[in-house]
Amino acid sequence: MSNNEFKVTPWEVKGEVDYDELLKQFGVEPLNDKLLERLRGHAGSLHVLLRRKVFYAHREIGDWMDSYEKGVKAVLYTGRGPSGYTHLGHLIPWILTKYLQDAFGSDLYFQITDDEKYLVDQELTMEDIHRYTKDNILDIIAVGFDPRKTRVFTDLTYTKEQYNIAVRVAKHVTFSTARATFGFTDSSNIGIIFFPAIQAVPCFLPQVLEKRDAHVLIPCAIDQEPYWRIARDVAPKLGYRKPAGIYSKFIPGLGAGGKMSASMPETCIFLSDKPEEAVKKVKNAFTGGQPTIKEQREKGGNPDVCVIYSYLYSLFDEDDRSVAETYRACKAGERMCGECKNQLADKVAAFLKEHQRRREAAKKRVDEFLLKE
Ligand code: TRP
């Protein structure tokens, strides 16, 4: 590790993440302009999360588009660990997944790892997990996936088909590889040591269920990459295609430093927050501003460390000219933090209102999405 110590595993993100360094550590590629142009060609336009490089890395997404163009079935796979209520950070990969589903007309397999969260989190009871699972499914449906093309399933209820594939995967993964990949220790429980085989299953599930060739692309946050390393190693041994991936950075919390985390509720926008509550959190957020208005006018602010600016940039201000102007005016001392906070607060409030309306409507539609045994 360099002197800037950081650590990213599927269960822990520590320190300030150096995303370029992480590309090297994980051996994945940056998303280059050529690939982005190809995506634009298929989708008609480039999603703001791609334009602003929130999704910044990939593995073989070009091959996945080749498959699509050649008529191989192109499928999407993403997931959620139901360890709590959903927040804005969780939604980022789902929003991109919906865009990709629309662009490529893809089937989507959505795995809910109720087993993983039960095994990893010492505090959570099975009842907690079931409650979060039910709750999280509503947020997933609210994103707007196509019910005819989307299969949502949980590991503890859609088990038989998954287990049959998981044992085949597990046979080819040694403990030494799993330990090196995930950092298991002697005190890791044996459930979590097996679990990576379960998370690999949906990479191959479309091929198994439909008995035909299919190429899976996984949109997710970059911390999930170690799982796909295992899945990709095993794929050829089982006669399956390796999954491709498209990976995002983490969305920061509203405080100074760190990713958005449910364990710090005051710096976290939950999808169930009342719009007024979320507005309050935005107004209390960490900015790149100076301590006084006078100093801000003289010295200018620092958008590069500002959480408010990063939200506008990453997702909430899609207009390239407007966001560039915000950056310039902030640095020049012409724009005060209050203006950015108001702009973001309005956007977040509107976003939550719409999401919560769709979430309410989702309650009647769960059966259209759930894959059962
Ligand atoms: N392990 C993930 C989590 O803790 C859940 C998950 C399962 C997932 N399969 C996935 C996430 C595929 C992204 C893509 O949230």
mmCIF file of C-alpha atoms in Angstrom, residues 19-28:
data_model
loop_
_atom_site.group_PDB
_atom_site.id
_atom_site.type_symbol
_atom_site.label_atom_id
_atom_site.label_comp_id
_atom_site.label_asym_id
_atom_site.label_seq_id
_atom_site.Cartn_x
_atom_site.Cartn_y
_atom_site.Cartn_z
ATOM 1 C CA TYR A 19 -9.556 5.228 -7.932
ATOM 2 C CA ASP A 20 -6.734 5.092 -10.468
ATOM 3 C CA GLU A 21 -4.672 2.996 -8.116
ATOM 4 C CA LEU A 22 -7.682 0.743 -7.602
ATOM 5 C CA LEU A 23 -7.848 0.070 -11.363
ATOM 6 C CA LYS A 24 -4.356 -1.346 -11.104
ATOM 7 C CA GLN A 25 -4.986 -3.267 -7.888
ATOM 8 C CA PHE A 26 -8.079 -4.901 -9.379
ATOM 9 C CA GLY A 27 -6.671 -5.205 -12.896
ATOM 10 C CA VAL A 28 -9.644 -3.536 -14.590
#
